[in-house]
């Protein structure tokens, strides 16, 4: 099956647009302190959803190895790593928000480190890792800002 060519502007626009809800939640916490608990929970949940999505990408890479030659020799590891974000998110949403948020921020960076380590062993497009680094900085930074705002109240 031939690889599809994707215009890199589309994932860039979608990725950066995905940061808008975090910006809205930050402004909401700042502007409506009476909603701090709900908005903080929403921010943690939103980051968890994105983190789980990134885990799904690892599954996609592992499964793709089954369909193409040669298969990814790290498919089992990718499958395990692909499940970790969903499990981490589930736990992060059950513990106090500060600790859950720290778990999610740490998880985003650990998953990025995994992707960086295996960057030569997969077929990610050239635009993926630079975009992933930028989005990880902004997403984890925005969740850290949410947690800081909550801690300041």
mmCIF file of N, CA and C in Angstrom, residues 14-29 39 42-44 46-47 50 139 142 146:
data_model
loop_
_atom_site.group_PDB
_atom_site.id
_atom_site.type_symbol
_atom_site.label_atom_id
_atom_site.label_comp_id
_atom_site.label_asym_id
_atom_site.label_seq_id
_atom_site.Cartn_x
_atom_site.Cartn_y
_atom_site.Cartn_z
ATOM 1 N N UNK A 14 -4.370 21.932 12.676
ATOM 2 C CA UNK A 14 -5.205 21.176 13.600
ATOM 3 C C UNK A 14 -4.550 21.064 14.982
ATOM 4 N N UNK A 15 -3.250 20.829 14.995
ATOM 5 C CA UNK A 15 -2.529 20.713 16.262
ATOM 6 C C UNK A 15 -2.580 21.999 17.068
ATOM 7 N N UNK A 16 -2.282 23.114 16.405
ATOM 8 C CA UNK A 16 -2.299 24.397 17.128
ATOM 9 C C UNK A 16 -3.724 24.808 17.493
ATOM 10 N N UNK A 17 -4.682 24.472 16.649
ATOM 11 C CA UNK A 17 -6.080 24.760 16.994
ATOM 12 C C UNK A 17 -6.503 23.950 18.223
ATOM 13 N N UNK A 18 -5.914 22.777 18.409
ATOM 14 C CA UNK A 18 -6.207 21.952 19.570
ATOM 15 C C UNK A 18 -5.753 22.568 20.881
ATOM 16 N N UNK A 19 -4.929 23.597 20.804
ATOM 17 C CA UNK A 19 -4.501 24.303 22.018
ATOM 18 C C UNK A 19 -5.505 25.366 22.447
ATOM 19 N N UNK A 20 -6.416 25.737 21.566
ATOM 20 C CA UNK A 20 -7.386 26.794 21.895
ATOM 21 C C UNK A 20 -8.263 26.465 23.097
ATOM 22 N N UNK A 21 -8.747 25.228 23.248
ATOM 23 C CA UNK A 21 -9.531 24.938 24.456
ATOM 24 C C UNK A 21 -8.739 25.168 25.749
ATOM 25 N N UNK A 22 -7.445 24.866 25.732
ATOM 26 C CA UNK A 22 -6.637 25.108 26.931
ATOM 27 C C UNK A 22 -6.515 26.600 27.212
ATOM 28 N N UNK A 23 -6.388 27.383 26.164
ATOM 29 C CA UNK A 23 -6.330 28.835 26.333
ATOM 30 C C UNK A 23 -7.647 29.348 26.905
ATOM 31 N N UNK A 24 -8.753 28.834 26.409
ATOM 32 C CA UNK A 24 -10.070 29.235 26.926
ATOM 33 C C UNK A 24 -10.228 28.833 28.390
ATOM 34 N N UNK A 25 -9.760 27.649 28.737
ATOM 35 C CA UNK A 25 -9.857 27.199 30.127
ATOM 36 C C UNK A 25 -8.988 28.053 31.048
ATOM 37 N N UNK A 26 -7.801 28.427 30.572
ATOM 38 C CA UNK A 26 -6.941 29.313 31.361
ATOM 39 C C UNK A 26 -7.620 30.652 31.629
ATOM 40 N N UNK A 27 -8.182 31.242 30.582
ATOM 41 C CA UNK A 27 -8.891 32.517 30.755
ATOM 42 C C UNK A 27 -10.111 32.344 31.651
ATOM 43 N N UNK A 28 -10.777 31.192 31.523
ATOM 44 C CA UNK A 28 -11.937 30.927 32.365
ATOM 45 C C UNK A 28 -11.577 30.861 33.838
ATOM 46 N N UNK A 29 -10.485 30.194 34.150
ATOM 47 C CA UNK A 29 -10.046 30.097 35.546
ATOM 48 C C UNK A 29 -9.675 31.470 36.084
ATOM 49 N N UNK A 39 -13.321 23.927 35.783
ATOM 50 C CA UNK A 39 -12.439 24.237 34.657
ATOM 51 C C UNK A 39 -11.098 23.519 34.786
ATOM 52 N N UNK A 42 -11.736 20.040 33.732
ATOM 53 C CA UNK A 42 -11.871 20.009 32.268
ATOM 54 C C UNK A 42 -10.503 20.075 31.591
ATOM 55 N N UNK A 43 -9.601 20.900 32.113
ATOM 56 C CA UNK A 43 -8.257 21.008 31.538
ATOM 57 C C UNK A 43 -7.498 19.692 31.681
ATOM 58 N N UNK A 44 -7.603 19.079 32.850
ATOM 59 C CA UNK A 44 -6.926 17.801 33.077
ATOM 60 C C UNK A 44 -7.500 16.722 32.160
ATOM 61 N N UNK A 46 -8.993 17.203 29.267
ATOM 62 C CA UNK A 46 -8.639 17.516 27.883
ATOM 63 C C UNK A 46 -7.206 17.064 27.568
ATOM 64 N N UNK A 47 -6.275 17.354 28.477
ATOM 65 C CA UNK A 47 -4.895 16.911 28.259
ATOM 66 C C UNK A 47 -4.827 15.386 28.257
ATOM 67 N N UNK A 50 -5.874 14.078 24.848
ATOM 68 C CA UNK A 50 -4.802 14.247 23.858
ATOM 69 C C UNK A 50 -3.686 13.233 24.096
ATOM 70 N N UNK A 139 1.212 22.458 25.357
ATOM 71 C CA UNK A 139 0.155 21.750 26.086
ATOM 72 C C UNK A 139 0.556 21.527 27.542
ATOM 73 N N UNK A 142 0.594 24.847 29.331
ATOM 74 C CA UNK A 142 -0.728 25.381 29.651
ATOM 75 C C UNK A 142 -1.360 24.631 30.823
ATOM 76 N N UNK A 146 -2.410 26.174 34.437
ATOM 77 C CA UNK A 146 -3.699 25.928 35.100
ATOM 78 C C UNK A 146 -3.450 25.504 36.550
#
